[in-house]
């Protein structure tokens, strides 16, 4: 009854009344969550939970003071997701921010300025009620206005005088309504703009800034405005866009609002983290830029070689030294899908889980990333746009039916929900990165890759969702312009000898014939649109192995040393599941070893735990065989040393006194 009452009163009650009603509606959450069951992922060496000593107890968002984690609550503006369907799962996840889209077209469907706030009130106030701060992305445009821009990804911005005036009125009304809930606003989602469009976007940004200030009466609620960049798989994809448009914004402000400077209007620059180079979820933090053909100056003040995020920061600092960098979308599909940034891979729920956790750990380990948002909370029912379901959700939705009346309810939690929940519980503001930690891996590894293509060797018909590219390569061949599956088989397999293939029929975003050639180890595919090379899954070649580690310190436990060590095999395969036994040492250079006091001794050593971040199962950590030392020595200047099985998802080795209490071993 509380939820229904909130909906009925949302358009006429005060913000405080609506917030109280949203809080009252939470009484039903425990029952909804308790009745839910979800699958659990464990790596092969720990399946069955043998030897487990406990489980991480999830923390509600409301019990966490601060962290760098955000969760995507997008697309309610176009009715692709519905807040009422999944609100019970938001607070228990543990995020401290939630990214919402304001939806000008849904708020002002007739272009009259008579705003419909009911649907947005439920989401904004509902998120705040469970301890999640909304940051509201203001796009898209509004077709009710001539020149009002488009209403969807890649849409053009408003350009006519009437539309820009309507946009400003709506932005001010939004800030007036919600300034007591949030001060964080993003101008636009992935502005897909060419050079001819830079000026219109800069004009929109320059109008948005004073409109937000006009709706913010107190200094305490001063707007923190996020400047969205071009998306394209890399943080560096927005370099030219940011460098070209920020000076234009400054010029508009100087002419029309001289009291506002660029620093008043750009508090952060956001980027989206979808992989385009085959490196994996670690791509945006790989130190591969500013060398070779790329000038070192691209890195700015960051050491060369630098990462894509550091390059983006360098450009931002040239124009707005006070602005920070925010990762606004990072996620992966849970199954094969037609369309989207990550389509060419045979995604599974286990792969989604691994990708999400690895992306989160990469952002956690880089202080430059002010905060990081996981995409997304629930599957997005996109098929009105000719695309398959946007299956990036931590929650699975059926998405059956016809838009806008699809079934958008929660079918179940995915494994990724449990993994993301574990990370958000363990990494709050007290756990900070130790970037200069040095990892040494001594590992025993098999060199033969499995033949993941075996199940497809006799395929005579296309099998949707089955690709073998992850056996030893990161891409598959792609041929476009074919009318049907038979032409796909004849063109791709008949002429090129491929035995693993699938067909993505129009109007899929990436329609065409996707193939895997297994006749030779390396075969260039001249018909491909990208020129990629496809490799043989059964070729006898060394299996990829990329050991990687991140170190952290819980500052509420100690002011020195390392309390958390995260290790993984950072191969791009994500479906390998082979464990590699490693002896790992983690040390700090002398400049990091200053101690503010000795660490208390605990029975001659510090108790160490191993946490599978994939689902929060806890084991006792193991010291290196033959070593007489503890995993975490009492001397903070001494190396941390442990034995562990690495696989392609992160595992945490942690001091027991540096993590929350653990619970019993159960789901």
XYZ file of C-alpha atoms in Angstrom:
667
model
C 0.000 0.000 0.000
C 2.870 2.367 0.714
C 4.184 2.108 -2.844
C 0.744 2.744 -4.330
C 0.222 5.711 -2.025
C 3.565 7.138 -3.087
C 2.557 6.906 -6.729
C -0.788 8.601 -6.147
C 0.654 11.489 -4.140
C 3.886 11.968 -6.049
C 2.633 14.807 -8.198
C 1.185 16.896 -5.386
C 3.096 16.156 -2.199
C 6.247 17.878 -0.971
C 9.670 16.282 -1.535
C 9.916 15.457 2.184
C 6.518 13.749 2.181
C 7.495 11.732 -0.877
C 10.808 10.733 0.712
C 9.044 9.531 3.880
C 6.616 7.506 1.788
C 9.498 5.955 -0.121
C 11.169 5.003 3.164
C 7.955 3.443 4.400
C 7.673 1.349 1.235
C 10.899 -0.478 2.114
C 9.113 -2.669 4.657
C 8.405 -5.235 1.922
C 11.995 -5.560 0.697
C 13.098 -8.280 3.113
C 10.343 -10.616 1.992
C 11.057 -10.017 -1.719
C 14.797 -10.643 -1.402
C 14.379 -13.629 0.916
C 12.189 -15.443 -1.600
C 14.708 -14.995 -4.406
C 17.199 -17.682 -5.398
C 20.097 -17.261 -7.803
C 22.878 -19.399 -9.252
C 26.339 -19.137 -7.744
C 29.629 -19.205 -9.611
C 32.761 -20.742 -8.111
C 36.081 -21.460 -9.845
C 36.904 -25.151 -10.336
C 39.316 -25.403 -7.389
C 36.676 -24.239 -4.930
C 33.458 -25.660 -6.327
C 31.510 -27.331 -3.579
C 32.817 -24.861 -1.013
C 35.274 -27.331 0.573
C 37.193 -25.724 3.383
C 35.123 -22.547 3.398
C 35.051 -20.771 6.759
C 32.339 -18.246 6.020
C 30.680 -15.814 3.637
C 30.909 -12.070 3.244
C 27.812 -10.522 4.818
C 26.449 -7.924 2.340
C 26.084 -4.378 3.601
C 23.122 -2.244 2.652
C 23.846 1.036 0.876
C 22.408 2.879 3.872
C 25.013 1.314 6.177
C 27.973 2.376 4.026
C 29.072 5.967 4.611
C 30.876 6.515 1.327
C 32.429 4.570 -1.547
C 33.335 5.032 -5.199
C 30.619 2.648 -6.449
C 27.604 3.564 -8.541
C 24.962 1.372 -10.181
C 23.175 2.046 -13.455
C 19.452 2.713 -13.091
C 19.109 3.867 -16.695
C 16.406 3.908 -19.409
C 13.353 4.501 -17.233
C 12.984 7.690 -19.264
C 11.950 5.600 -22.298
C 10.079 2.975 -20.259
C 12.588 0.209 -21.032
C 12.925 -0.473 -17.298
C 10.520 0.225 -14.441
C 11.614 1.279 -10.949
C 8.813 -0.600 -9.181
C 10.021 -3.877 -10.724
C 13.487 -3.889 -9.140
C 13.628 -1.259 -6.398
C 13.838 -3.934 -3.679
C 17.265 -5.023 -4.965
C 18.917 -1.590 -5.106
C 19.672 -0.935 -1.423
C 20.965 -4.469 -0.707
C 23.475 -4.194 -3.580
C 25.550 -1.644 -1.650
C 26.132 1.122 -4.231
C 26.319 4.699 -2.984
C 25.282 6.338 -6.255
C 22.778 5.503 -8.971
C 22.799 6.855 -12.525
C 19.334 7.893 -13.716
C 18.156 9.544 -16.918
C 15.886 12.528 -16.422
C 13.886 12.074 -19.602
C 12.825 15.492 -20.901
C 10.496 13.872 -23.448
C 8.718 11.823 -20.785
C 8.520 14.725 -18.342
C 7.239 17.177 -20.962
C 5.543 14.980 -23.595
C 3.411 17.785 -25.064
C 6.057 20.500 -25.045
C 3.941 22.700 -22.772
C 6.138 22.808 -19.671
C 3.427 21.034 -17.652
C 5.829 18.459 -16.265
C 4.959 14.876 -15.362
C 7.202 14.060 -12.387
C 5.472 10.969 -10.973
C 7.624 8.278 -12.582
C 10.857 10.160 -11.875
C 9.904 10.944 -8.274
C 9.573 7.225 -7.587
C 13.109 6.524 -8.810
C 14.906 9.596 -7.432
C 13.272 9.504 -4.017
C 13.245 5.717 -3.876
C 16.991 5.550 -4.489
C 17.690 8.240 -1.892
C 15.518 6.417 0.627
C 17.825 3.370 0.558
C 21.061 5.358 0.784
C 21.802 5.662 -2.942
C 22.508 9.181 -4.206
C 21.039 9.725 -7.681
C 23.175 11.405 -10.301
C 20.839 12.450 -13.045
C 21.806 12.437 -16.703
C 19.672 15.056 -18.441
C 19.441 13.707 -21.993
C 17.763 13.015 -24.305
C 15.975 15.508 -26.519
C 12.247 16.086 -26.938
C 10.446 15.542 -30.279
C 7.521 17.665 -29.018
C 9.686 20.680 -29.895
C 10.760 21.501 -33.434
C 14.533 21.096 -33.396
C 14.264 19.400 -30.010
C 16.841 16.703 -30.742
C 16.471 12.934 -30.754
C 15.363 10.622 -27.965
C 17.848 7.790 -27.750
C 21.534 6.793 -27.981
C 23.435 8.760 -30.596
C 20.659 11.340 -30.759
C 21.285 14.912 -31.851
C 21.014 17.683 -29.277
C 18.325 20.398 -29.222
C 19.201 23.254 -31.572
C 16.203 25.545 -32.172
C 15.609 28.611 -30.032
C 12.274 27.262 -28.820
C 13.740 23.869 -27.937
C 16.727 25.361 -26.115
C 14.415 27.609 -24.131
C 12.240 24.600 -23.259
C 15.328 22.611 -22.284
C 16.515 25.380 -19.950
C 13.097 25.613 -18.274
C 13.025 21.867 -17.723
C 16.576 21.726 -16.350
C 15.835 24.532 -13.892
C 12.606 22.819 -12.825
C 14.535 19.571 -12.310
C 17.165 21.253 -10.130
C 14.477 23.077 -8.154
C 12.634 19.839 -7.482
C 15.587 17.623 -6.541
C 18.357 19.891 -5.237
C 17.761 18.602 -1.696
C 18.336 15.040 -2.978
C 21.271 15.476 -5.360
C 23.632 18.072 -6.781
C 25.136 15.797 -9.463
C 24.001 16.179 -13.066
C 25.326 14.792 -16.354
C 24.592 16.831 -19.466
C 24.231 14.122 -22.118
C 24.798 10.411 -22.713
C 27.495 9.533 -25.244
C 27.241 12.545 -27.531
C 27.975 10.895 -30.879
C 29.064 14.093 -32.573
C 31.320 14.997 -35.461
C 33.255 18.265 -35.713
C 30.283 20.040 -37.307
C 28.252 19.312 -34.174
C 30.742 20.563 -31.592
C 29.289 24.072 -31.447
C 25.663 22.933 -30.867
C 26.750 20.641 -28.062
C 28.909 23.348 -26.468
C 25.978 25.748 -26.657
C 23.737 23.197 -24.939
C 26.300 22.697 -22.169
C 26.683 26.452 -21.695
C 22.894 26.818 -21.357
C 22.565 23.831 -19.015
C 24.987 25.223 -16.461
C 23.161 28.484 -15.571
C 19.831 26.637 -15.753
C 21.019 24.276 -13.014
C 22.288 27.154 -10.887
C 18.952 28.934 -11.303
C 17.204 25.982 -9.685
C 19.708 25.651 -6.852
C 19.003 28.226 -4.124
C 21.682 27.244 -1.605
C 25.459 27.159 -1.760
C 25.442 23.728 -0.112
C 23.631 22.281 -3.146
C 25.958 23.908 -5.697
C 25.653 21.848 -8.888
C 28.384 19.354 -9.696
C 28.066 19.027 -13.458
C 29.397 16.032 -15.386
C 30.491 16.608 -18.959
C 29.846 13.416 -20.938
C 32.348 12.396 -23.594
C 32.137 10.503 -26.843
C 31.843 6.764 -26.322
C 33.845 4.337 -28.366
C 35.393 1.678 -26.182
C 38.238 3.759 -24.843
C 38.498 6.619 -22.403
C 40.757 8.159 -25.061
C 37.910 8.214 -27.626
C 36.757 11.508 -26.158
C 40.093 13.338 -26.331
C 39.421 15.302 -29.518
C 35.834 15.967 -28.504
C 36.743 17.338 -25.060
C 39.678 19.352 -26.366
C 37.513 20.958 -29.057
C 34.306 21.625 -27.139
C 35.450 22.870 -23.727
C 36.942 26.090 -25.155
C 33.667 26.663 -27.010
C 31.732 26.272 -23.755
C 34.039 28.792 -22.106
C 33.396 31.221 -24.956
C 29.618 30.882 -24.689
C 29.774 31.471 -20.940
C 31.964 34.545 -21.329
C 29.484 36.081 -23.767
C 26.208 35.139 -22.078
C 26.973 34.390 -18.410
C 30.236 36.105 -17.430
C 29.656 35.354 -13.737
C 30.128 31.649 -14.451
C 33.506 30.225 -15.373
C 34.266 26.883 -16.982
C 35.245 25.442 -13.581
C 31.746 26.294 -12.305
C 30.197 24.277 -15.104
C 32.470 21.237 -15.442
C 33.036 19.353 -12.204
C 33.846 16.049 -13.894
C 34.255 14.433 -17.301
C 32.678 11.005 -17.723
C 33.738 8.187 -20.018
C 32.290 4.730 -20.712
C 34.414 1.617 -20.451
C 33.586 -0.820 -23.238
C 36.481 -2.772 -24.682
C 37.406 -2.272 -28.296
C 40.998 -3.427 -28.471
C 40.922 -7.002 -27.283
C 42.748 -6.260 -24.027
C 39.783 -6.999 -21.798
C 38.185 -5.019 -18.985
C 41.635 -3.705 -17.984
C 41.923 -1.868 -21.309
C 41.407 1.709 -20.154
C 44.109 1.371 -17.501
C 46.706 -0.382 -19.686
C 49.925 1.660 -19.875
C 50.234 1.556 -23.659
C 49.873 5.191 -24.771
C 52.308 8.022 -25.396
C 54.835 5.739 -27.098
C 55.518 4.739 -30.685
C 53.390 6.829 -33.048
C 51.646 8.570 -30.146
C 53.483 11.641 -28.792
C 54.456 11.536 -25.132
C 52.725 14.894 -24.674
C 49.366 13.077 -24.748
C 50.130 11.837 -21.240
C 50.385 15.354 -19.807
C 51.923 15.178 -16.339
C 51.382 11.421 -16.065
C 54.408 9.103 -16.488
C 54.997 7.724 -19.991
C 53.673 5.286 -21.095
C 50.278 6.216 -19.739
C 46.766 4.807 -19.820
C 43.739 5.996 -21.786
C 42.199 7.337 -18.565
C 45.381 9.298 -17.847
C 45.302 10.745 -21.367
C 41.712 11.848 -20.847
C 42.643 13.401 -17.514
C 45.555 15.223 -19.131
C 43.215 16.893 -21.633
C 40.705 17.773 -18.929
C 43.407 19.334 -16.765
C 44.438 21.646 -19.623
C 41.012 23.269 -19.513
C 39.588 22.640 -16.025
C 42.290 21.766 -13.463
C 39.676 21.244 -10.743
C 37.655 18.659 -12.701
C 37.897 14.912 -12.049
C 37.396 11.825 -14.207
C 34.382 9.538 -13.671
C 33.761 6.093 -15.182
C 30.070 6.290 -16.081
C 29.303 2.878 -17.634
C 31.129 -0.444 -17.455
C 29.475 -3.803 -17.908
C 29.042 -6.847 -20.101
C 26.161 -8.931 -21.479
C 25.124 -12.149 -19.762
C 24.331 -13.974 -23.023
C 24.645 -13.583 -26.763
C 22.750 -10.557 -28.007
C 21.975 -8.892 -31.333
C 23.396 -5.407 -31.117
C 25.431 -3.439 -28.647
C 29.033 -2.599 -27.939
C 30.036 -6.121 -26.892
C 28.172 -8.275 -29.428
C 30.842 -10.392 -31.138
C 31.443 -12.639 -28.122
C 29.592 -15.701 -26.882
C 28.764 -14.163 -23.517
C 27.640 -16.228 -20.556
C 26.623 -15.253 -17.046
C 29.978 -16.447 -15.709
C 31.800 -14.270 -18.244
C 29.640 -11.270 -17.351
C 30.491 -11.801 -13.691
C 34.217 -11.969 -14.366
C 34.171 -8.911 -16.632
C 32.239 -6.786 -14.148
C 34.508 -7.697 -11.239
C 37.700 -7.143 -13.204
C 36.472 -3.761 -14.416
C 35.587 -2.777 -10.843
C 38.960 -3.853 -9.480
C 40.762 -1.887 -12.178
C 38.852 1.252 -11.224
C 39.275 0.617 -7.487
C 43.040 0.425 -7.944
C 43.267 3.773 -9.793
C 42.759 6.819 -7.540
C 42.349 8.969 -10.658
C 38.874 7.447 -11.185
C 36.717 9.544 -8.859
C 33.918 6.994 -8.904
C 32.820 4.097 -11.083
C 29.372 2.973 -12.265
C 28.391 -0.617 -13.098
C 26.105 -1.018 -16.121
C 23.434 -1.954 -15.244
C 20.913 -3.016 -12.577
C 18.370 -4.899 -14.706
C 18.049 -6.077 -18.299
C 16.878 -3.326 -20.635
C 13.937 -4.201 -22.889
C 15.358 -2.610 -26.041
C 13.719 -4.676 -28.779
C 11.569 -1.781 -29.923
C 14.800 -0.578 -31.577
C 15.380 -3.735 -33.603
C 17.902 -5.040 -31.114
C 17.799 -8.053 -28.857
C 17.353 -7.576 -25.119
C 20.032 -5.405 -23.533
C 21.146 -8.247 -21.285
C 23.696 -6.313 -19.221
C 21.582 -6.524 -16.074
C 22.708 -7.841 -12.709
C 19.048 -8.823 -12.576
C 17.486 -10.939 -15.324
C 14.200 -9.659 -16.769
C 11.974 -11.687 -19.136
C 11.388 -8.758 -21.545
C 8.619 -10.751 -23.204
C 5.723 -9.000 -24.890
C 5.396 -5.872 -26.989
C 6.838 -2.473 -26.119
C 5.971 -0.634 -23.922
C 4.194 -3.444 -22.091
C 6.970 -6.032 -21.911
C 7.389 -8.075 -18.769
C 10.055 -6.009 -17.005
C 9.863 -7.797 -13.661
C 12.822 -9.468 -11.954
C 13.110 -13.114 -12.948
C 16.143 -13.687 -10.698
C 19.465 -12.316 -9.598
C 22.390 -13.236 -11.802
C 25.747 -14.383 -10.457
C 27.096 -10.916 -11.257
C 24.726 -9.423 -8.674
C 26.397 -11.465 -5.923
C 29.901 -10.622 -7.133
C 29.254 -6.892 -7.491
C 27.523 -6.911 -4.097
C 30.625 -8.514 -2.536
C 32.966 -5.884 -3.971
C 30.696 -3.010 -2.943
C 30.555 -4.428 0.588
C 34.327 -4.789 0.953
C 35.555 -1.630 -0.801
C 34.246 1.457 0.991
C 36.016 4.806 1.361
C 38.406 3.408 4.001
C 39.960 0.930 1.556
C 42.389 2.883 -0.628
C 44.684 1.825 -3.438
C 48.415 1.310 -2.930
C 49.481 1.922 -6.549
C 53.235 1.441 -6.048
C 52.977 -2.106 -4.668
C 55.097 -4.606 -6.589
C 53.811 -8.129 -7.302
C 56.021 -11.131 -8.041
C 54.400 -14.316 -9.384
C 56.045 -17.758 -9.380
C 53.547 -19.986 -11.159
C 53.035 -23.470 -12.623
C 50.897 -23.395 -15.772
C 49.662 -25.788 -18.446
C 50.554 -24.629 -21.966
C 47.882 -26.358 -24.053
C 44.677 -24.461 -24.715
C 41.432 -26.473 -24.743
C 39.518 -26.882 -27.989
C 36.447 -24.809 -27.151
C 35.267 -25.132 -30.729
C 34.803 -28.913 -30.622
C 31.062 -28.747 -30.083
C 30.676 -26.750 -33.300
C 32.936 -28.733 -35.629
C 30.009 -30.568 -37.270
C 27.615 -27.633 -37.339
C 25.608 -27.550 -40.564
C 23.140 -24.908 -39.478
C 23.827 -21.637 -37.715
C 23.673 -21.766 -33.962
C 22.729 -18.393 -32.551
C 24.844 -17.358 -29.638
C 27.680 -19.813 -30.278
C 31.077 -18.366 -31.098
C 34.424 -20.024 -30.564
C 36.608 -16.943 -30.747
C 37.655 -17.037 -27.096
C 39.679 -20.235 -27.445
C 42.771 -18.400 -28.653
C 41.564 -15.144 -30.178
C 39.537 -12.152 -29.160
C 37.533 -11.573 -32.333
C 35.693 -13.405 -35.062
C 35.346 -12.776 -38.768
C 32.400 -10.701 -39.902
C 30.902 -10.530 -43.394
C 28.063 -8.105 -44.100
C 25.623 -7.707 -46.971
C 24.409 -11.315 -46.986
C 20.660 -11.977 -47.326
C 20.211 -15.091 -45.182
C 21.788 -17.921 -43.214
C 22.360 -20.091 -46.307
C 24.367 -17.326 -47.945
C 26.265 -16.965 -44.711
C 27.245 -20.642 -44.748
C 28.145 -20.649 -48.434
C 30.149 -17.453 -48.322
C 31.873 -17.875 -45.004
C 32.271 -21.601 -44.616
C 32.128 -22.815 -48.202
C 34.808 -20.444 -49.448
C 36.808 -19.931 -46.288
C 36.661 -23.306 -44.617
C 35.164 -22.221 -41.334
C 33.422 -24.806 -39.198
C 32.158 -22.598 -36.372
C 29.769 -19.915 -37.413
C 26.519 -18.142 -36.649
C 24.115 -15.806 -38.355
C 22.816 -12.493 -36.976
C 19.760 -11.618 -39.084
C 18.725 -8.042 -39.897
C 17.876 -5.643 -38.395
C 20.437 -6.561 -35.708
C 22.982 -3.853 -34.994
C 25.852 -6.139 -36.042
C 23.994 -8.155 -38.643
C 25.830 -10.515 -40.937
C 27.817 -13.740 -40.862
C 30.128 -14.199 -37.898
C 32.570 -17.030 -38.420
C 35.471 -18.801 -36.811
C 37.983 -20.305 -39.197
C 39.530 -23.505 -37.915
C 41.419 -24.734 -40.979
C 44.761 -23.010 -40.276
C 46.323 -21.351 -37.230
C 46.311 -17.828 -38.694
C 44.173 -16.857 -41.662
C 43.532 -13.253 -42.741
C 39.934 -12.784 -43.796
C 39.801 -10.398 -46.791
C 36.023 -10.101 -46.702
C 35.959 -8.825 -43.145
C 35.040 -5.217 -42.578
C 37.755 -4.731 -39.957
C 40.721 -6.708 -41.223
C 40.991 -8.718 -38.018
C 42.752 -12.090 -37.978
C 40.899 -15.225 -36.908
C 42.858 -17.976 -35.181
C 42.448 -21.715 -35.020
C 40.973 -22.971 -31.763
C 42.712 -26.324 -31.992
C 46.145 -25.009 -32.959
C 48.930 -26.078 -30.613
C 50.027 -22.765 -29.180
C 50.732 -21.559 -25.634
C 47.621 -20.680 -23.664
C 47.466 -16.996 -22.720
C 48.387 -16.245 -19.113
C 48.595 -12.728 -17.699
C 49.059 -12.694 -13.895
C 48.049 -9.366 -12.401
C 47.673 -7.895 -8.934
C 46.281 -4.849 -7.113
C 47.121 -3.786 -3.561
C 45.020 -1.817 -1.075
C 45.129 -0.569 2.508
C 42.228 -0.289 4.923
C 43.019 3.047 6.536
C 40.670 2.378 9.432
C 42.851 -0.613 10.359
C 46.358 0.690 9.731
C 48.145 3.715 8.313
C 50.865 1.679 6.604
C 51.509 -1.522 4.752
C 49.075 -3.609 2.725
C 45.849 -5.160 4.002
C 44.282 -6.307 0.697
C 45.935 -8.066 -2.250
C 43.807 -8.890 -5.296
C 45.214 -11.309 -7.874
C 43.902 -12.751 -11.146
C 44.808 -14.173 -14.513
C 44.003 -11.174 -16.723
C 43.636 -13.203 -19.909
C 40.945 -11.902 -22.233
C 39.400 -15.355 -22.557
C 37.005 -15.075 -19.577
C 35.689 -18.611 -20.142
C 38.867 -20.582 -19.549
C 38.326 -21.533 -15.885
C 41.747 -23.178 -15.577
C 43.429 -22.453 -12.264
C 47.153 -21.712 -12.175
C 48.963 -22.340 -8.899
C 51.090 -19.337 -7.958
C 53.297 -18.260 -5.103
C 52.853 -14.508 -4.847
C 54.822 -11.862 -2.966
C 53.716 -8.247 -2.671
C 56.238 -5.661 -1.575
C 56.459 -1.896 -1.262
C 59.342 0.326 -2.321
C 61.174 2.077 0.545
C 59.291 5.339 -0.074
C 56.015 3.600 0.856
C 57.231 1.920 4.041
C 56.932 4.748 6.554
C 54.970 3.430 9.493
C 52.903 5.493 11.895
C 53.218 2.751 14.501
C 53.587 -0.980 14.824
C 50.778 -3.286 13.778
C 49.367 -5.195 16.775
C 50.517 -8.792 16.914
C 47.807 -11.461 16.758
C 49.174 -14.747 18.094
C 52.558 -14.129 16.461
C 51.017 -13.170 13.118
C 48.021 -11.581 11.471
C 45.177 -13.858 10.453
C 44.739 -13.953 6.665
C 41.670 -14.888 4.625
C 41.033 -15.685 0.981
C 37.807 -14.287 -0.463
C 36.357 -15.388 -3.786
C 34.970 -12.093 -5.023
C 32.754 -13.983 -7.461
C 30.341 -14.816 -4.638
C 31.859 -13.825 -1.300
C 32.905 -17.289 -0.077
C 35.737 -17.048 2.487
C 38.606 -19.486 3.069
C 41.729 -19.386 5.152
C 44.620 -17.989 3.121
C 47.652 -20.208 2.545
C 51.255 -19.197 3.095
C 53.907 -20.188 0.563
C 54.872 -23.877 1.049
C 58.158 -24.226 2.912
C 57.933 -20.694 4.261
C 57.939 -20.123 8.000
C 56.391 -16.676 7.739
C 52.785 -15.589 7.994
C 50.897 -14.297 4.956
C 50.717 -10.838 6.516
C 53.824 -10.185 8.645
C 53.591 -7.960 11.687
C 56.303 -5.755 10.183
C 54.560 -3.477 7.639
C 57.801 -3.118 5.662
C 58.038 -6.866 5.027
C 56.458 -8.431 1.907
C 53.060 -10.077 1.952
C 53.461 -13.667 0.701
C 50.872 -16.326 -0.115
C 50.055 -19.308 -2.297
C 46.898 -19.132 -4.408
C 45.214 -20.550 -7.500
C 44.827 -17.803 -10.108
C 41.965 -17.873 -12.553
C 40.354 -15.270 -14.794
C 38.348 -13.556 -12.048
C 39.798 -11.690 -9.054
C 40.573 -13.361 -5.730
C 41.190 -11.329 -2.562
C 43.799 -12.128 0.085
C 43.012 -9.936 3.079
C 43.873 -9.363 6.714
C 40.984 -10.605 8.807
C 40.999 -7.451 10.944
C 40.709 -5.291 7.794
C 37.365 -6.588 6.539
C 33.817 -6.715 7.936
C 32.782 -9.723 10.047
C 31.950 -12.817 8.021
C 28.837 -14.955 8.307
C 28.003 -18.626 7.974
C 28.602 -20.535 4.734
C 25.283 -20.409 2.903
C 23.661 -18.559 0.009
